[in-house]
PDB file of C-alpha atoms and ligand atoms in Angstrom:
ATOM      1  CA  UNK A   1     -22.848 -13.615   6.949  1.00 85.00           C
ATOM      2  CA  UNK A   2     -23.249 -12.952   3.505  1.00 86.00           C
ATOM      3  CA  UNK A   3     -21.660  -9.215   2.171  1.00 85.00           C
ATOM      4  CA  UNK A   4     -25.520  -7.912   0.655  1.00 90.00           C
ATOM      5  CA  UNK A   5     -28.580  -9.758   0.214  1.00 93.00           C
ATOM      6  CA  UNK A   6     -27.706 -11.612  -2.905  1.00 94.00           C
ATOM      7  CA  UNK A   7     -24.392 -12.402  -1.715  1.00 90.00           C
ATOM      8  CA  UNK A   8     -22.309 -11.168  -4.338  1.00 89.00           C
ATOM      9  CA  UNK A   9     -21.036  -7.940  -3.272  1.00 85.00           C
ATOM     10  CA  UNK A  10     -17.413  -7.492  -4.009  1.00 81.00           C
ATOM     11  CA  UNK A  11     -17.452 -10.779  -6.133  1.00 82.00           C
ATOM     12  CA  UNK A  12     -14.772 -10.621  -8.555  1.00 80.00           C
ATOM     13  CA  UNK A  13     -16.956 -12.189 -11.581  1.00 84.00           C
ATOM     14  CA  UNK A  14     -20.880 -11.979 -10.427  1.00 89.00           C
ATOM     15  CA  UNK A  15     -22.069  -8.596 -10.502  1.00 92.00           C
ATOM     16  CA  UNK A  16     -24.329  -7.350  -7.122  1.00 92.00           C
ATOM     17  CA  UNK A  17     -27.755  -7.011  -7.890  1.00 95.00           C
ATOM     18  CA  UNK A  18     -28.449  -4.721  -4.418  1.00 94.00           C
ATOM     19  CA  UNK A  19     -28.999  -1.039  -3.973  1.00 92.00           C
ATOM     20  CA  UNK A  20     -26.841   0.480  -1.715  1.00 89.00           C
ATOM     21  CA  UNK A  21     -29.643   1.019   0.545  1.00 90.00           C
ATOM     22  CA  UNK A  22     -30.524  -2.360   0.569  1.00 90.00           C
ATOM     23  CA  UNK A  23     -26.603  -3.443   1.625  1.00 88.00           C
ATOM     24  CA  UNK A  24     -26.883  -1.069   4.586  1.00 85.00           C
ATOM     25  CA  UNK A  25     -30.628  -2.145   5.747  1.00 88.00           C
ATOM     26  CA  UNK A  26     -29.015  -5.776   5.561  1.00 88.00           C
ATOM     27  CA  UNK A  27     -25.770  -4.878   7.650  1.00 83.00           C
ATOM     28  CA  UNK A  28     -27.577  -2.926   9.961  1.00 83.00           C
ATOM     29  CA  UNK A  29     -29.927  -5.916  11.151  1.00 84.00           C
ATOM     30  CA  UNK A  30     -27.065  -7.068  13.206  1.00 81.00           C
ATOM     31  CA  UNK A  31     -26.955  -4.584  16.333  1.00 78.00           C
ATOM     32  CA  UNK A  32     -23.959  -2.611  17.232  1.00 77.00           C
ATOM     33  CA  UNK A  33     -23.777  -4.421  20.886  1.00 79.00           C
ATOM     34  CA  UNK A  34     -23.548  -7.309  19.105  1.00 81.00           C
ATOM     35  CA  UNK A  35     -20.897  -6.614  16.484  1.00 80.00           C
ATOM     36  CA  UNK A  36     -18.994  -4.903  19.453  1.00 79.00           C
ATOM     37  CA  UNK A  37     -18.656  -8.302  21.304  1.00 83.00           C
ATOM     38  CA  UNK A  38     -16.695  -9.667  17.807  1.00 85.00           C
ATOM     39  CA  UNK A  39     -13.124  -9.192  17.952  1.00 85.00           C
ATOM     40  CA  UNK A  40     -12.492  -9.712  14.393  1.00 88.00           C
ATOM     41  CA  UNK A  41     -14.447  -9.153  11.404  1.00 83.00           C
ATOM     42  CA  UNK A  42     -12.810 -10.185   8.279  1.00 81.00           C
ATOM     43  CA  UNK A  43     -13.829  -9.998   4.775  1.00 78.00           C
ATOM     44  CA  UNK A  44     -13.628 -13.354   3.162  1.00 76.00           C
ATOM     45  CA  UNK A  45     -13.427 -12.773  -0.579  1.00 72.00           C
ATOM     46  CA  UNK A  46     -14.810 -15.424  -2.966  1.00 72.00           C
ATOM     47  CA  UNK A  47     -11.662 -17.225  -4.246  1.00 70.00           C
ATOM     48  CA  UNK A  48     -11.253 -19.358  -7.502  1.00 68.00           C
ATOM     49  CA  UNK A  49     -10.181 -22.686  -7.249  1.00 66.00           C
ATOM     50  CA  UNK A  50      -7.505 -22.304  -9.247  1.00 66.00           C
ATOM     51  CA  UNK A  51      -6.168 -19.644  -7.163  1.00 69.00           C
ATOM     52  CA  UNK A  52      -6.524 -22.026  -4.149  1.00 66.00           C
ATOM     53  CA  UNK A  53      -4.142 -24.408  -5.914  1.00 66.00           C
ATOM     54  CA  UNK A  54      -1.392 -22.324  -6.613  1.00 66.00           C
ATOM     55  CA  UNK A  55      -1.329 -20.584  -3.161  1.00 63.00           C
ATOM     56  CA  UNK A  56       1.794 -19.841  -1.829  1.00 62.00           C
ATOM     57  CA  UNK A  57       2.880 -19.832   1.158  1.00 62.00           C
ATOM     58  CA  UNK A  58       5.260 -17.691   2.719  1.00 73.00           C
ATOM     59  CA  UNK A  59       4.886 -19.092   6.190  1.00 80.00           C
ATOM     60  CA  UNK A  60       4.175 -22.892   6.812  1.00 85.00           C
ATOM     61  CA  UNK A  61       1.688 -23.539   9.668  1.00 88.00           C
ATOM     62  CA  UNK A  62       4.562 -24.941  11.900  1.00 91.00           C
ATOM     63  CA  UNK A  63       6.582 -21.402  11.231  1.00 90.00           C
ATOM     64  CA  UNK A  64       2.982 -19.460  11.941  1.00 90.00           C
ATOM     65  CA  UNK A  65       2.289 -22.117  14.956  1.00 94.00           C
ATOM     66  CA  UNK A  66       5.614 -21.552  16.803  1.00 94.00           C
ATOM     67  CA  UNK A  67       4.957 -17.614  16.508  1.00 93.00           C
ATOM     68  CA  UNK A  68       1.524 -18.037  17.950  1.00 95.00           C
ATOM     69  CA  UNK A  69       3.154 -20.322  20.530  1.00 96.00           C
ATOM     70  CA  UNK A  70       5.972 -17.326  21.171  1.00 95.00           C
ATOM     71  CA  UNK A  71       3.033 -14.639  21.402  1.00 96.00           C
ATOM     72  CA  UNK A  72       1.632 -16.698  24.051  1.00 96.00           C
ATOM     73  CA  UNK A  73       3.994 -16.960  26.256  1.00 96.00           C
ATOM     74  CA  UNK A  74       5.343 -13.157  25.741  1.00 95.00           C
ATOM     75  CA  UNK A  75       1.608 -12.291  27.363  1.00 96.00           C
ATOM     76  CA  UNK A  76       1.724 -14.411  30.216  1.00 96.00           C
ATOM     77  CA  UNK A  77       5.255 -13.300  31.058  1.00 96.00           C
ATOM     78  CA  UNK A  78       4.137  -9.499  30.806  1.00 95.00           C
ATOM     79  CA  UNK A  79       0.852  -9.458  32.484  1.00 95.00           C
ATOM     80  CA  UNK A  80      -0.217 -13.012  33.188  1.00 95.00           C
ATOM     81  CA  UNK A  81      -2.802 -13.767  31.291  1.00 96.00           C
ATOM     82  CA  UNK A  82      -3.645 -13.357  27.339  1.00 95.00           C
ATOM     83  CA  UNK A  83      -4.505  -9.889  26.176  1.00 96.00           C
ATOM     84  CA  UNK A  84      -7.952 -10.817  25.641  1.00 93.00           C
ATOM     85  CA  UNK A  85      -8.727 -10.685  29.039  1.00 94.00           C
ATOM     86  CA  UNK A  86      -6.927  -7.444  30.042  1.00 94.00           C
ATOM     87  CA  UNK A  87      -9.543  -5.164  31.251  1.00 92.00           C
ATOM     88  CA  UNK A  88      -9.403  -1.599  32.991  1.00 91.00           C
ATOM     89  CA  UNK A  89      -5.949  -0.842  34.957  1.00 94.00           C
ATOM     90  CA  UNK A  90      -3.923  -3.765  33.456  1.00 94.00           C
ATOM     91  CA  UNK A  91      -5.238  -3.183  30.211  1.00 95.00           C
ATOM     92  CA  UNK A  92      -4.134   0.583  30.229  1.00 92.00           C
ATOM     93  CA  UNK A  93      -0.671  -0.678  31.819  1.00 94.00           C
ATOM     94  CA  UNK A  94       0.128  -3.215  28.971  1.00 95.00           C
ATOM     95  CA  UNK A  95      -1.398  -1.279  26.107  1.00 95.00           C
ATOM     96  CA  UNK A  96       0.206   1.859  26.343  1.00 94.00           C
ATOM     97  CA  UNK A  97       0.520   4.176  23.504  1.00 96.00           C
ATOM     98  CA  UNK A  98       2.832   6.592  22.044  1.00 95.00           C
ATOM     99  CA  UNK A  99       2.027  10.024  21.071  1.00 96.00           C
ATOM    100  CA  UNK A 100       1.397   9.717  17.408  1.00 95.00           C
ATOM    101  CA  UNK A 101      -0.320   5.995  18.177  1.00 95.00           C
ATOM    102  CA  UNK A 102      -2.569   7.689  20.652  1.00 94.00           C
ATOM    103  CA  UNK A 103      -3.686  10.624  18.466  1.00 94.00           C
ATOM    104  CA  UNK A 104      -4.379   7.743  15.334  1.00 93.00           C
ATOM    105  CA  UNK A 105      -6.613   5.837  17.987  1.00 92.00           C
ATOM    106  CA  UNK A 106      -8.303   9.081  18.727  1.00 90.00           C
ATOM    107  CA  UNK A 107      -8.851  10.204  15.262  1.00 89.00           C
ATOM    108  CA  UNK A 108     -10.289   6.535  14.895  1.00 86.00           C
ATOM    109  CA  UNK A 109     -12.820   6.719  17.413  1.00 82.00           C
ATOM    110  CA  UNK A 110     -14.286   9.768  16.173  1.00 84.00           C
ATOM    111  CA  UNK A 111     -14.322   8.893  12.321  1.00 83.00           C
ATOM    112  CA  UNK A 112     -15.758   5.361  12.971  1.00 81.00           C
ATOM    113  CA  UNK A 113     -17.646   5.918  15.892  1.00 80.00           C
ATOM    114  CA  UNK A 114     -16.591   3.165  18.039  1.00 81.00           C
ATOM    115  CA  UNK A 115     -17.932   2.368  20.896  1.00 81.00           C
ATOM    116  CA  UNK A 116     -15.875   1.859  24.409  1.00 82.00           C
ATOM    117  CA  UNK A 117     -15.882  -1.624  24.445  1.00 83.00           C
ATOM    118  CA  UNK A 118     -14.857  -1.881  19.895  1.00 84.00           C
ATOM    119  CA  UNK A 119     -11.931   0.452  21.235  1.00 88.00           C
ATOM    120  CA  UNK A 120     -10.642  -1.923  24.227  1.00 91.00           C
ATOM    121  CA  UNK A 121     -10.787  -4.454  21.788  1.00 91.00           C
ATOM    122  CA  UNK A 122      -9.088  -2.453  18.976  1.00 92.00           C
ATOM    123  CA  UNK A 123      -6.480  -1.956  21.762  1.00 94.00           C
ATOM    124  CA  UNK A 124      -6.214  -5.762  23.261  1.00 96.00           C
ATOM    125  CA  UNK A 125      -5.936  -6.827  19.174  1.00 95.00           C
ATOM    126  CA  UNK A 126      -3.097  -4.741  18.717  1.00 96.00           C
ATOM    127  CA  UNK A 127      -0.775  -5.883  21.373  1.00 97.00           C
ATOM    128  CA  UNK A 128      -1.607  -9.616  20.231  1.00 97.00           C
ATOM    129  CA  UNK A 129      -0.414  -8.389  16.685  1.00 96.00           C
ATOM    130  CA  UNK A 130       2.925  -6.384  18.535  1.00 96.00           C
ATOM    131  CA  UNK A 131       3.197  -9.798  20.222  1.00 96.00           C
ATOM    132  CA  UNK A 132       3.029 -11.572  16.935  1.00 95.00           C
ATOM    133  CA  UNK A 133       5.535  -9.501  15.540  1.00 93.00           C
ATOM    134  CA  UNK A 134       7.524  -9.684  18.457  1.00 92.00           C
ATOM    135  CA  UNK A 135       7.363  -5.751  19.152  1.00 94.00           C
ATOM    136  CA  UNK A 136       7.349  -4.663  22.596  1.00 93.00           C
ATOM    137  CA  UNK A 137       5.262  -1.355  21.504  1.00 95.00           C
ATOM    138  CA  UNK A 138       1.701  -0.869  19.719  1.00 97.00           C
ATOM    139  CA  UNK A 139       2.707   0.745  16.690  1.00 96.00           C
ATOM    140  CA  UNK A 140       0.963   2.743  14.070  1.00 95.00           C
ATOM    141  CA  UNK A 141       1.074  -0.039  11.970  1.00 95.00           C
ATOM    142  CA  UNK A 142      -0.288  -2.719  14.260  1.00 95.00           C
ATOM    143  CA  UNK A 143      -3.624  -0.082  15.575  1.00 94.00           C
ATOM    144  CA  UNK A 144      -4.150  -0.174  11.519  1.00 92.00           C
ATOM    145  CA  UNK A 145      -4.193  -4.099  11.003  1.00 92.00           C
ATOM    146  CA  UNK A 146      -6.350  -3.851  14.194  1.00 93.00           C
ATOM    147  CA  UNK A 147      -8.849  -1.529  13.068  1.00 90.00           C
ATOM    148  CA  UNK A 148      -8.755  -3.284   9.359  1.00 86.00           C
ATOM    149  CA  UNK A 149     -10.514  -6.279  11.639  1.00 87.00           C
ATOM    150  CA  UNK A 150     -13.411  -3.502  12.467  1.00 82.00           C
ATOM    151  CA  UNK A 151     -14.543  -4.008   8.790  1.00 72.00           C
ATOM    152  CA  UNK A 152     -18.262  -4.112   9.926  1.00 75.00           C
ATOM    153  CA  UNK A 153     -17.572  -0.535  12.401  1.00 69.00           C
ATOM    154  CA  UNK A 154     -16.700   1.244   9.089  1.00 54.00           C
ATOM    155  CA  UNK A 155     -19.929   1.834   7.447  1.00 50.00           C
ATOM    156  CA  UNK A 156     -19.449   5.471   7.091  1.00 42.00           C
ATOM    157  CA  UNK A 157     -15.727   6.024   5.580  1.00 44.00           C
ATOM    158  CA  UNK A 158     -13.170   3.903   4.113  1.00 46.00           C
ATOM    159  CA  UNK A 159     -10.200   3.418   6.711  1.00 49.00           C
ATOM    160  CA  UNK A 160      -7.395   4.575   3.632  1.00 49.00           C
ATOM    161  CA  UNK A 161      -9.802   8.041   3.854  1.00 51.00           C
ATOM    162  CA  UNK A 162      -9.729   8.250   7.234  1.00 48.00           C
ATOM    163  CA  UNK A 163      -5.771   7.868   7.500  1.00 51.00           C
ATOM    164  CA  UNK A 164      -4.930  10.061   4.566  1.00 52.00           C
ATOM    165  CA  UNK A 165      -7.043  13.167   6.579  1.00 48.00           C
ATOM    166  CA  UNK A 166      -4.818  15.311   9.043  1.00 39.00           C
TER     167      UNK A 166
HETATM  168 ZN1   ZN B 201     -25.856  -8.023  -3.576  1.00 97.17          ZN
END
């Protein structure tokens, strides 16, 4: 989807020719049920060509492809399946949290508002990013990447706001 009606919201060069009331009337035409079935939402900045040319990279798709790979098989040996069908028991088992992880979630949930099923899949999206990074614990740091993919959840407050409050 496009960011506001005239599709240049956040643009780095065209300026946004929407109210703000008009953004959130346009976001808010796609249901919450909806958005909660998305695992990922992910702000796609327009990029300049030139920028596309000169992109480094610090991982080649083989490197990237072979962690993927490693992720993989890291679920299956610990539960199975792949994380994105844990549900209920299981999904408690494998996704266990430590204090200060748990209280983060929690302070989440409440700020943003997210419903059961966004937080199960806040939960299943971090333990694919431990896996990723080969950690056998959720940490702090992979329930924020996580909840960065909840872009479309965070209508109300800016996640940076939300972690800097006790
Ligand atoms: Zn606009």
């Amino acid at each position: 989807m496009k960011p506001c009606p005239c599709g240049y919201s956040g643009h780095p060069e065209v300026a946004c020719k929407c109210t703000e009331i008009q953004v959130s009337r346009y976001r808010q035409k796609i249901s919450g049920p909806l958005l909660d079935r998305f695992d990922l939402h992910v702000e796609v900045p327009a990029v300049a060509i030139n920028e596309l040319q000169r992109a480094a990279r610090s991982e080649s798709s083989a490197q990237i492809a072979s962690r993927v790979n490693a992720a993989r098989q890291a679920q299956l040996a610990r539960s199975g399946c792949a994380n994105q069908y844990l549900q209920g028991e299981p999904l408690e088992q494998h996704c266990q949290l430590g204090e200060k992880e748990r209280q983060l979630l929690e302070r989440a949930l409440q700020r943003l508002g997210l419903s059961a099923r966004a937080y199960h899949r806040v939960l299943r999206v971090a333990r694919t990013i431990a896996d990723l990074s080969g950690s056998p614990h959720i940490q702090a740091a992979h329930l924020l990447e996580s909840l960065s993919f909840r872009a479309l959840d965070r209508r109300r407050e800016p996640l940076n706001e939300m972690l800097q409050a006790k």
